[in-house]
PDB file of C-alpha atoms in Angstrom:
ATOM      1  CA  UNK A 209     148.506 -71.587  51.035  1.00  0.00           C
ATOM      2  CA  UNK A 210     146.713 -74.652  52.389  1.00  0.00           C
ATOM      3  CA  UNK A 211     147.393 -75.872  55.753  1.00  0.00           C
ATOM      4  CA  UNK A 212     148.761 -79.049  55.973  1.00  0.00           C
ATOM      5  CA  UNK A 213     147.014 -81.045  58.103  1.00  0.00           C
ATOM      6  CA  UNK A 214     148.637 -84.048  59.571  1.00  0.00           C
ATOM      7  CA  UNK A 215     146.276 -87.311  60.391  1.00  0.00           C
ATOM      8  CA  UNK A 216     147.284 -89.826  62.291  1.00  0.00           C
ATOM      9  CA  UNK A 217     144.475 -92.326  62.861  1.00  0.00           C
ATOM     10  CA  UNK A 218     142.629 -94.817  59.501  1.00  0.00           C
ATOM     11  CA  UNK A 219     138.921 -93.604  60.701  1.00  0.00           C
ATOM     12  CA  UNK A 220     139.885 -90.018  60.923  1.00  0.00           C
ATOM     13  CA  UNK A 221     136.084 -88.645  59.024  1.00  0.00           C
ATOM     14  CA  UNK A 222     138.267 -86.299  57.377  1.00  0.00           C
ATOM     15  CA  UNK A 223     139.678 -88.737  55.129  1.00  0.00           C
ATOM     16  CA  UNK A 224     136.493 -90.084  54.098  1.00  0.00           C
ATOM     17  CA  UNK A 225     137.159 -89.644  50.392  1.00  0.00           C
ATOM     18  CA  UNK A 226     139.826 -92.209  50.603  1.00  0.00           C
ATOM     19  CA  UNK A 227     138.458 -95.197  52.249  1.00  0.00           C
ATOM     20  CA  UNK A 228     138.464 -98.317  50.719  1.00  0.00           C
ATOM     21  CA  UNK A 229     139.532 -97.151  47.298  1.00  0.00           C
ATOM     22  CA  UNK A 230     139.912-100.965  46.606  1.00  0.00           C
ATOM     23  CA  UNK A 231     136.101-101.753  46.787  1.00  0.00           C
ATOM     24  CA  UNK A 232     134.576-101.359  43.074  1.00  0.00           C
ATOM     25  CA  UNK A 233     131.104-101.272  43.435  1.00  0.00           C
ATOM     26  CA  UNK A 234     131.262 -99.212  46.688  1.00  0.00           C
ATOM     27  CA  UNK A 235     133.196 -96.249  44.934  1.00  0.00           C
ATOM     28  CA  UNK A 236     130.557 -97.138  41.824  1.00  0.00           C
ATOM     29  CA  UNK A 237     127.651 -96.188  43.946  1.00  0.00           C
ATOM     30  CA  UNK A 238     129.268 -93.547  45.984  1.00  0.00           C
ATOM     31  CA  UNK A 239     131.025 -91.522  43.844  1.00  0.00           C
ATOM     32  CA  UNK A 240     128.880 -90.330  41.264  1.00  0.00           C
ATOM     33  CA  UNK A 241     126.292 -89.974  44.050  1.00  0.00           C
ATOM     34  CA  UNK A 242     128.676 -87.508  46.262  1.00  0.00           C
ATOM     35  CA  UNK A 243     129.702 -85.672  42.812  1.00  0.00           C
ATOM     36  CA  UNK A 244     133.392 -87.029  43.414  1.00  0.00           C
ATOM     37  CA  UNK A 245     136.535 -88.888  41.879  1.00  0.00           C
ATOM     38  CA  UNK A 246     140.180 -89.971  42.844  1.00  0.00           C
ATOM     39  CA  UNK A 247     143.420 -88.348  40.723  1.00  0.00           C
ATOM     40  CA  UNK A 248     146.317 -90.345  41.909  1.00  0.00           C
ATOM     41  CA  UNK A 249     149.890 -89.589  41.292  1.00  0.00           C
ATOM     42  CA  UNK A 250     151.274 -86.154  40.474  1.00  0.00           C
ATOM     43  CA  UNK A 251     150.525 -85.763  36.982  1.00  0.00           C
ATOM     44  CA  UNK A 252     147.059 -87.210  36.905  1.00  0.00           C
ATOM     45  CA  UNK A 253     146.426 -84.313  39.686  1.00  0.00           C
ATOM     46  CA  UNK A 254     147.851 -81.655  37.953  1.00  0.00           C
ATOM     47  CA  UNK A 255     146.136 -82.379  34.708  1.00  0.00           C
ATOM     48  CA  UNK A 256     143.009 -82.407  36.750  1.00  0.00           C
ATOM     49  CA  UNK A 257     143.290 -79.411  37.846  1.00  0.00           C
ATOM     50  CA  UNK A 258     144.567 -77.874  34.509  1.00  0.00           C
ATOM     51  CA  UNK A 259     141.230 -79.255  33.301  1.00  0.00           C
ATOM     52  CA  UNK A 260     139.580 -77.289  35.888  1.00  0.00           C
ATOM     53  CA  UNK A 261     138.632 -79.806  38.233  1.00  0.00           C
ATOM     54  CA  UNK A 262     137.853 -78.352  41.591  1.00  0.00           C
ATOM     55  CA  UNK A 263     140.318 -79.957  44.238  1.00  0.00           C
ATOM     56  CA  UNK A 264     137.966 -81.354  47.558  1.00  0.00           C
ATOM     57  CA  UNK A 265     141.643 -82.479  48.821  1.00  0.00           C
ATOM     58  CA  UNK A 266     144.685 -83.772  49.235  1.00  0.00           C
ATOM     59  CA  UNK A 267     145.989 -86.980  50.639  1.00  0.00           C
ATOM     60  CA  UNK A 268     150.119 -86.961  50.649  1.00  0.00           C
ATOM     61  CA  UNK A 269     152.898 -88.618  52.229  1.00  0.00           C
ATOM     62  CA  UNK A 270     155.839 -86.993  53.786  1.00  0.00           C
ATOM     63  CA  UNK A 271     158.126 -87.553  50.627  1.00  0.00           C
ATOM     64  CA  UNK A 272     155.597 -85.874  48.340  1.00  0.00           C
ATOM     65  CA  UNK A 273     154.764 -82.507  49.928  1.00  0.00           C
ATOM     66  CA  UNK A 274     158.044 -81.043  48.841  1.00  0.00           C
ATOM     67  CA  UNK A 275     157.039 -82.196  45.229  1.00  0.00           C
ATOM     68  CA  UNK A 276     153.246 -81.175  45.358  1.00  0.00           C
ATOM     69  CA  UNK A 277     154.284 -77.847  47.223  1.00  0.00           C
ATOM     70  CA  UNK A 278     153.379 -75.392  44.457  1.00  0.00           C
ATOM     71  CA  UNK A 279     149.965 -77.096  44.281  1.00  0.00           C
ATOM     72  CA  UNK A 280     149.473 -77.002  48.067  1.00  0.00           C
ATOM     73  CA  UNK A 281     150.702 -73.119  47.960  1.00  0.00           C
ATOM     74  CA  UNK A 282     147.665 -72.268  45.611  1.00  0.00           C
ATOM     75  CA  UNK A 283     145.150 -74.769  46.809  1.00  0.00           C
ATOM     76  CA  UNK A 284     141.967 -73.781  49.197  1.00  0.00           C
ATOM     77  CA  UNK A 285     141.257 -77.112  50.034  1.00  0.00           C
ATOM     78  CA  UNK A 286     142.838 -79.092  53.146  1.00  0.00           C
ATOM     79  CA  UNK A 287     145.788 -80.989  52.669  1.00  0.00           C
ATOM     80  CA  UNK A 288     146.643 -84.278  54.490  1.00  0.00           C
ATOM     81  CA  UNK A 289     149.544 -85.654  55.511  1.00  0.00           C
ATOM     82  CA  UNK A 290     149.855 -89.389  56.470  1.00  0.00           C
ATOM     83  CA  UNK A 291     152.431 -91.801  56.694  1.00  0.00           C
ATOM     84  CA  UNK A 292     152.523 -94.770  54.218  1.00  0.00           C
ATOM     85  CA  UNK A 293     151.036 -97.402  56.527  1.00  0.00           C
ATOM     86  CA  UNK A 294     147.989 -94.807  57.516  1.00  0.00           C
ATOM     87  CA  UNK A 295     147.530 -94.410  53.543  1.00  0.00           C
ATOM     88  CA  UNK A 296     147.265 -98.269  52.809  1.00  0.00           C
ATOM     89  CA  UNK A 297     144.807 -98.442  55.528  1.00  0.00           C
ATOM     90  CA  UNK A 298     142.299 -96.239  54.737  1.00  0.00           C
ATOM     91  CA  UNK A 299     142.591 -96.985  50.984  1.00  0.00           C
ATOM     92  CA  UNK A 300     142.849-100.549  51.017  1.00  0.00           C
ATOM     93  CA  UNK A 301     146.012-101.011  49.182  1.00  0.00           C
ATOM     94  CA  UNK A 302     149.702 -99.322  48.951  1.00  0.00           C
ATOM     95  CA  UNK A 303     150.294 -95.597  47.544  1.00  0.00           C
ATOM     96  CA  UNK A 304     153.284 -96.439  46.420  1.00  0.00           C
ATOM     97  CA  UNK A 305     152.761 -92.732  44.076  1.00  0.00           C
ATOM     98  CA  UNK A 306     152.166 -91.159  47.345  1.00  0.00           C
ATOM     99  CA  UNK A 307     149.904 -88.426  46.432  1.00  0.00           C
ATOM    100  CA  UNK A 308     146.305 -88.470  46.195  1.00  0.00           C
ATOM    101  CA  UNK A 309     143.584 -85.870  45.727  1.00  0.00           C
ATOM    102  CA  UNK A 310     139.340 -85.691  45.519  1.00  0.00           C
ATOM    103  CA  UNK A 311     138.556 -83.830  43.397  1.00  0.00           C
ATOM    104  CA  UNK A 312     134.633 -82.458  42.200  1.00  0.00           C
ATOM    105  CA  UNK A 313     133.131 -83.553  38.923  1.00  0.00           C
ATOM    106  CA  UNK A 314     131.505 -81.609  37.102  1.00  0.00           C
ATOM    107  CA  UNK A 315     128.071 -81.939  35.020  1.00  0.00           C
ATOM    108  CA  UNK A 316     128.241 -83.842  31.939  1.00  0.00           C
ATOM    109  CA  UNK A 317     127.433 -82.534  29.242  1.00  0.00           C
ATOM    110  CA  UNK A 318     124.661 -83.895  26.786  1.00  0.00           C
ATOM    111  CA  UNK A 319     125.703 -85.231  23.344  1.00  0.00           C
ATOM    112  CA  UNK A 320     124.612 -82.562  20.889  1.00  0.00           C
ATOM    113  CA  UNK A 321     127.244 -80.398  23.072  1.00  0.00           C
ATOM    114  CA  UNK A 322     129.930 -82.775  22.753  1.00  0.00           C
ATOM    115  CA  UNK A 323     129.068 -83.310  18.617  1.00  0.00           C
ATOM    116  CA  UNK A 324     129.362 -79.721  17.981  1.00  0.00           C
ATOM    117  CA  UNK A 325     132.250 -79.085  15.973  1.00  0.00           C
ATOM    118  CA  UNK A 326     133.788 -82.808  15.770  1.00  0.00           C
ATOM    119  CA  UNK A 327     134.444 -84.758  12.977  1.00  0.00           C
ATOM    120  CA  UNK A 328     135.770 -88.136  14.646  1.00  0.00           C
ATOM    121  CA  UNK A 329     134.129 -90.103  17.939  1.00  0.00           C
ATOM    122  CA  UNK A 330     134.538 -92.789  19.975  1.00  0.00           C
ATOM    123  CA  UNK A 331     131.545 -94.587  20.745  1.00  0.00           C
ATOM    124  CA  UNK A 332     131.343 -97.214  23.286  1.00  0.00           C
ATOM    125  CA  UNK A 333     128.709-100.093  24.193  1.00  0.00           C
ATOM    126  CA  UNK A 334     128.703-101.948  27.638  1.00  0.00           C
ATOM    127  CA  UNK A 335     132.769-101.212  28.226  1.00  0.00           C
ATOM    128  CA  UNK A 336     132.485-101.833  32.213  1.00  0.00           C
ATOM    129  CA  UNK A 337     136.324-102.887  33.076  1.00  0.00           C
ATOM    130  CA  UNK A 338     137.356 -99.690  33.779  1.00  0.00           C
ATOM    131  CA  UNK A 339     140.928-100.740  33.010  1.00  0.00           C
ATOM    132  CA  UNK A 340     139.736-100.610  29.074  1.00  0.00           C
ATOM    133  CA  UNK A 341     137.738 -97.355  29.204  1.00  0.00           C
ATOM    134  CA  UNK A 342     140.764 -95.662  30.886  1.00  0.00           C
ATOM    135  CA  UNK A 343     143.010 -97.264  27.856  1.00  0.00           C
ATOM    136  CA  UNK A 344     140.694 -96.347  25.102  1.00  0.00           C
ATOM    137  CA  UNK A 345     140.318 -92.595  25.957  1.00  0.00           C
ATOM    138  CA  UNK A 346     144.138 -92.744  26.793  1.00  0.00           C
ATOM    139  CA  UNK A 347     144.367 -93.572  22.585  1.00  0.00           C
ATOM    140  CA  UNK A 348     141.312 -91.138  21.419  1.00  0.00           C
ATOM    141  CA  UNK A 349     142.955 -88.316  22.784  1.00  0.00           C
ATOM    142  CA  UNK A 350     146.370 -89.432  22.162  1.00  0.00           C
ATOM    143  CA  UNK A 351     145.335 -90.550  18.308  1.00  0.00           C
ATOM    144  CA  UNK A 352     143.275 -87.238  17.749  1.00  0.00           C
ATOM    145  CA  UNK A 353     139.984 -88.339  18.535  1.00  0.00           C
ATOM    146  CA  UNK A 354     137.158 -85.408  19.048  1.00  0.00           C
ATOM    147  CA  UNK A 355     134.946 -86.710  21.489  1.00  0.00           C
ATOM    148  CA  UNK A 356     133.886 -90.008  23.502  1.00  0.00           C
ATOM    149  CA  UNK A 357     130.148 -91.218  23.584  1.00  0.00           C
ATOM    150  CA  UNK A 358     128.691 -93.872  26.202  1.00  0.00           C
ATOM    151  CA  UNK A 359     126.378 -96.249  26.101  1.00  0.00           C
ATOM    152  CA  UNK A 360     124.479 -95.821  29.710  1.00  0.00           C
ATOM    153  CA  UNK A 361     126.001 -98.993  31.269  1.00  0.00           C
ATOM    154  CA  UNK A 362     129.676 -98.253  30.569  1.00  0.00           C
ATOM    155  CA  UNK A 363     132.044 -98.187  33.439  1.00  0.00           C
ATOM    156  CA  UNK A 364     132.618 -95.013  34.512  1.00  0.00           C
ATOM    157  CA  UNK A 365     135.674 -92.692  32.818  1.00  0.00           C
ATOM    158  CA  UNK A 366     136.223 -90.997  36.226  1.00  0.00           C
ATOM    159  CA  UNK A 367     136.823 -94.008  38.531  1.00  0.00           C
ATOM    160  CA  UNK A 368     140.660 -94.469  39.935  1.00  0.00           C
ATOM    161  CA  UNK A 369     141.670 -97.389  38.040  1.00  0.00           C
ATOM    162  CA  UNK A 370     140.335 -95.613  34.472  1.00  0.00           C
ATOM    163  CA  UNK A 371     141.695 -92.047  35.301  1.00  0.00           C
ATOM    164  CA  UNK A 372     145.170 -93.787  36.079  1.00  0.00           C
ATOM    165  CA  UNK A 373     145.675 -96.401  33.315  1.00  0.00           C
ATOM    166  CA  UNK A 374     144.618 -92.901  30.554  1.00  0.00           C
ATOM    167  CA  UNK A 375     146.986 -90.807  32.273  1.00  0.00           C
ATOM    168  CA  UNK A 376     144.265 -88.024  32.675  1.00  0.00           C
ATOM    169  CA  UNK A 377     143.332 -88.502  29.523  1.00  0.00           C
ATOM    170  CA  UNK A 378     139.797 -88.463  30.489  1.00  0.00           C
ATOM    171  CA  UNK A 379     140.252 -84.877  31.475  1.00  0.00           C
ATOM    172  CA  UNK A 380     141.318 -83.842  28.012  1.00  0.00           C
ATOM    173  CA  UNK A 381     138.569 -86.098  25.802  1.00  0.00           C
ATOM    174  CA  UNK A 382     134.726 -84.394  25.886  1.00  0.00           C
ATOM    175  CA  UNK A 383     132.797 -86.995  26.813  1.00  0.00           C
ATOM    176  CA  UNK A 384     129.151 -87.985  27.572  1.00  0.00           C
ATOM    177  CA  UNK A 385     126.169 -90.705  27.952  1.00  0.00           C
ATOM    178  CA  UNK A 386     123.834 -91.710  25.354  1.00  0.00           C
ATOM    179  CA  UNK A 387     120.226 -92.722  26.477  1.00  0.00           C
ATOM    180  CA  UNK A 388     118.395 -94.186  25.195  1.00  0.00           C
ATOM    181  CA  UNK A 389     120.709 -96.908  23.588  1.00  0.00           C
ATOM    182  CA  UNK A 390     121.067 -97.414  20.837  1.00  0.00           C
ATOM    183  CA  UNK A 391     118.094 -95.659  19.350  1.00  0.00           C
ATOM    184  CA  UNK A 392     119.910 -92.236  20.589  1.00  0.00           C
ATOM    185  CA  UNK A 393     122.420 -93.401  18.185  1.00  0.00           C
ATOM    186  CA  UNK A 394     120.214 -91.296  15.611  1.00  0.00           C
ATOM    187  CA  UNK A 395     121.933 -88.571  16.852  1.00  0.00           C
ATOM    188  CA  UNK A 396     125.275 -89.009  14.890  1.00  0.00           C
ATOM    189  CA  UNK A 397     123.512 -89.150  11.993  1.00  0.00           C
ATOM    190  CA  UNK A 398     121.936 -85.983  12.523  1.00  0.00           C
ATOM    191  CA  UNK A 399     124.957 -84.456  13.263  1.00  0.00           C
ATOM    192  CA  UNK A 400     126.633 -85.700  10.149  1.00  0.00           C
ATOM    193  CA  UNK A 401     128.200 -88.131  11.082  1.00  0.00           C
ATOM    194  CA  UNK A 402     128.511 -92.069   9.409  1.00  0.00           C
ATOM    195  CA  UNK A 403     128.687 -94.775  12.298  1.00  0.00           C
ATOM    196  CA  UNK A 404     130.567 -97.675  12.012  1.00  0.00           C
ATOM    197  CA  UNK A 405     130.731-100.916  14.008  1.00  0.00           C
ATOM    198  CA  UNK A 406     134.060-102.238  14.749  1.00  0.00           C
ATOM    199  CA  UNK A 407     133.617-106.384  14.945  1.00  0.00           C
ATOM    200  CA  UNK A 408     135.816-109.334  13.653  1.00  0.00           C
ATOM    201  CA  UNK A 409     132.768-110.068  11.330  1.00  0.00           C
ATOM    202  CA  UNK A 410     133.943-111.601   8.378  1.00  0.00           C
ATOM    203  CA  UNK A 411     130.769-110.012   6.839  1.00  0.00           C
ATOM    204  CA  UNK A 412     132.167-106.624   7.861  1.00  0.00           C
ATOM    205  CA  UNK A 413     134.299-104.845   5.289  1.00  0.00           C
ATOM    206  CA  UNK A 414     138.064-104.583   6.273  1.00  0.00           C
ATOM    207  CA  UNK A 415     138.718-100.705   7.579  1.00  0.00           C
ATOM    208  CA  UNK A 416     141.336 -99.522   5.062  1.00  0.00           C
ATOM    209  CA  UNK A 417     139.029-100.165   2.595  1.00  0.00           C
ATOM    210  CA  UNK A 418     136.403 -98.018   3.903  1.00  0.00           C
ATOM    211  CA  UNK A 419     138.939 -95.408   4.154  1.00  0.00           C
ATOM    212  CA  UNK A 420     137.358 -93.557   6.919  1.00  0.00           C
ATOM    213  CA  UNK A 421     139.853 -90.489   6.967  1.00  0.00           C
ATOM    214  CA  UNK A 422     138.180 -89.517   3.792  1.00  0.00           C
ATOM    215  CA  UNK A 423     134.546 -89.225   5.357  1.00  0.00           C
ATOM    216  CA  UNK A 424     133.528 -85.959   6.722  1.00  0.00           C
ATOM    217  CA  UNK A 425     132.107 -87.414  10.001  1.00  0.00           C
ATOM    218  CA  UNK A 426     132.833 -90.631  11.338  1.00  0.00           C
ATOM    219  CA  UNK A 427     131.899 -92.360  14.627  1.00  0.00           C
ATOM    220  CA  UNK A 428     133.732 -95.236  15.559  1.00  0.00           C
ATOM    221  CA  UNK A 429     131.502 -97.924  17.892  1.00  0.00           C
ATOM    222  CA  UNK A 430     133.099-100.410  19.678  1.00  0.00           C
ATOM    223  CA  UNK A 431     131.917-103.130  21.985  1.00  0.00           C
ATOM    224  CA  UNK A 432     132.637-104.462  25.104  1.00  0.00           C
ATOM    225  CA  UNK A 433     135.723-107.578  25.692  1.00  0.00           C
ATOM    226  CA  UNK A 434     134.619-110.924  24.621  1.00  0.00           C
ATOM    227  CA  UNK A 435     130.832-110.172  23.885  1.00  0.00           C
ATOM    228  CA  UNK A 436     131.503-107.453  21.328  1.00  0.00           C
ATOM    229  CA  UNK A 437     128.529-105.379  20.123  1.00  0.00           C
ATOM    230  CA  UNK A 438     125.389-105.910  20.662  1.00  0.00           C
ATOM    231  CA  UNK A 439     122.856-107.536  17.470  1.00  0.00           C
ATOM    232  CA  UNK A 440     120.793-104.117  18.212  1.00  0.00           C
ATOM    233  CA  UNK A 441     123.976-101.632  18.078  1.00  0.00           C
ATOM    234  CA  UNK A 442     125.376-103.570  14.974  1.00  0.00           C
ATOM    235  CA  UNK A 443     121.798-102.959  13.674  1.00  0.00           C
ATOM    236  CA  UNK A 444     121.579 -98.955  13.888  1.00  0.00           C
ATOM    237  CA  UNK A 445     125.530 -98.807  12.642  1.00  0.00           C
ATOM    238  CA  UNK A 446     125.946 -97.768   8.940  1.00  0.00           C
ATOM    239  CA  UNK A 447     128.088 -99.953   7.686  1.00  0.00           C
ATOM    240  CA  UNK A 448     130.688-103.085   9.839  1.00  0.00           C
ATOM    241  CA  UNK A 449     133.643-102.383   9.298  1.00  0.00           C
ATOM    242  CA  UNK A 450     136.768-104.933  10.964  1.00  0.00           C
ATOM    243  CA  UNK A 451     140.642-104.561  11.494  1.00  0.00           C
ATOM    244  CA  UNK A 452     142.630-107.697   8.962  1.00  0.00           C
ATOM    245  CA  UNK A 453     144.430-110.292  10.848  1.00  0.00           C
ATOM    246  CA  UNK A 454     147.155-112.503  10.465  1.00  0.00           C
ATOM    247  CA  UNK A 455     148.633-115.666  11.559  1.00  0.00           C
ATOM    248  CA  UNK A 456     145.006-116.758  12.554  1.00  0.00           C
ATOM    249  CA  UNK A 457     144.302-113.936  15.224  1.00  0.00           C
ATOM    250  CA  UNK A 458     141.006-113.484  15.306  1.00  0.00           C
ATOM    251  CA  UNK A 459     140.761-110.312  17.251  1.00  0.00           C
ATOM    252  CA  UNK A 460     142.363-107.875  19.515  1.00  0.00           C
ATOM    253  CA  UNK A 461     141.633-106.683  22.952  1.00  0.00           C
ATOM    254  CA  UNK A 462     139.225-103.845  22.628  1.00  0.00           C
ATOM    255  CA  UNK A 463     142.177-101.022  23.872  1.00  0.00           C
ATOM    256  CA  UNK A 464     144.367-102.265  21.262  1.00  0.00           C
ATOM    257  CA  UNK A 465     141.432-102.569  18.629  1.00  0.00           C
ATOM    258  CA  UNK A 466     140.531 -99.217  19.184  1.00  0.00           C
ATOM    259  CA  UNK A 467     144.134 -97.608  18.866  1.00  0.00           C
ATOM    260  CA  UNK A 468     144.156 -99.416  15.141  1.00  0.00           C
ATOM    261  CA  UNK A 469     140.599 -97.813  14.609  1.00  0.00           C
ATOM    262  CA  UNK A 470     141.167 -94.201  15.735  1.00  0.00           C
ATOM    263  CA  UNK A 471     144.646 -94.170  13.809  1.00  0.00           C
ATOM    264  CA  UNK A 472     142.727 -95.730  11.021  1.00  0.00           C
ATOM    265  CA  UNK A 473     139.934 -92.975  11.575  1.00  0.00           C
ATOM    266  CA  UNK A 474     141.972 -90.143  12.225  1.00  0.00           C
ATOM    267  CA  UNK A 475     144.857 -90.075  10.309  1.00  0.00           C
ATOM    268  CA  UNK A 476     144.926 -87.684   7.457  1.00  0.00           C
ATOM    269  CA  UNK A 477     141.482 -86.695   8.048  1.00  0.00           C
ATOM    270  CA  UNK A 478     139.623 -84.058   5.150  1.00  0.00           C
ATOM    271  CA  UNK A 479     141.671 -80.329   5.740  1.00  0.00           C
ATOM    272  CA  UNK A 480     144.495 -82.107   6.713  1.00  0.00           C
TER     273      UNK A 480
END
């Protein structure tokens, strides 16, 4: 069982995981850099750790230890106890889920490693609000999705904000960067696998049509809120492909554009 350790002072080094959660681009440099990430709330750090996460630590206040007690009983990392005002100072805003933990990424994989075996991906170009990403792979993996492929300046799937709005669903989704982009797009294709672009194109053929289930490999790309894809990623897709709309709508935010797609994609896929 893992001691629990109780902190009573904001600059206390041993909660340096946890400081100023609230700053973007200073967790964007220093995370991936010190091979960490934040799970907040008891579910997210559970499925972390069912996905085999290696816990760094845990941040909890009083109320949660009793809940997070079978996790602290098995852990062999410290465990911190604070009270509510300590946790809003060191991270920069209020926990009001009380539990925290840093936990240890692990190597990503490449893409030929995250192709083998799938039949439907998620591919995404220059998604950087990490609200999105943590939406979109919240739908892959709840709409049967195989896989999730990243352009190299997407936000990244294991910040707070995208871990907590997917519900861990980053944990369960493979995942990994493709570079260069989008000539290492040709990769799909040698896999199997037909890409289409997702845009509000009226050039672009409506998705039913296209009946995606019925292809043997598909790769769904979508593009980033507001600018959409790129002239170059449109370019190396197979064919444009864009959900109908009604009552004059002429799109839909890019998490709710890709739950359409992946249903659209997934649903009743060949073997089925």
């Amino acid at each position: 069982m893992a001691e629990i350790i109780t902190v009573e002072h904001p600059e206390d080094p041993r909660l340096g995981d946890y400081t100023s959660l609230t700053d973007v681009e200073l967790r964007r440099r220093r995370e991936p850099a010190e091979g960490l990430f934040i799970a907040e709330g008891e579910k997210v750090v559970r499925r972390a750790l069912a996905a085999g996460y290696r816990m760094r630590s845990m941040l909890l206040t009083p109320k949660w230890v009793e809940v997070m007690r079978d996790l602290i009983e098995a852990a062999d990392a410290p465990v911190y106890q604070v009270d509510p005002a300590l946790a809003e100072a060191v991270t920069g805003y209020h926990v009001h889920r009380g539990a925290l933990a840093s936990m240890q990424r692990k190597p990503l994989p490449d893409a030929a490693a995250v192709l083998a075996g799938a039949q439907r991906v998620a591919v995404m170009e220059s998604v950087n609000d990490h609200t999105n990403i943590g939406a979109i792979f919240r739908s892959a993996a709840a709409l049967g999705m195989d896989a999730v492929l990243l352009s190299p300046d997407c936000a990244d799937p294991l910040y707070r904000r995208s871990v907590k709005v997917s519900m861990g669903a980053v944990f369960s989704v493979p995942y990994a960067r493709l570079d260069p982009w989008p000539a290492s797009l040709e990769t799909l294709r040698q896999a199997g696998f037909q890409v289409l672009a997702l845009t509000p194109s009226a050039q672009a053929e409506p998705i039913d049509r296209v009946a995606p289930h019925r292809m043997p490999r598909a790769a769904l790309l979508l593009g980033a809120e507001g600018d959409g894809l790129s002239r170059r990623a449109l370019a190396a897709a197979d064919r444009l492909v864009r959900i109908p709309m009604a009552h004059d709508v002429d799109s839909l935010n890019v998490g709710a554009a890709a739950a359409v797609a992946f249903y659209a994609v997934a649903h009743g896929r060949p073997g089925e």
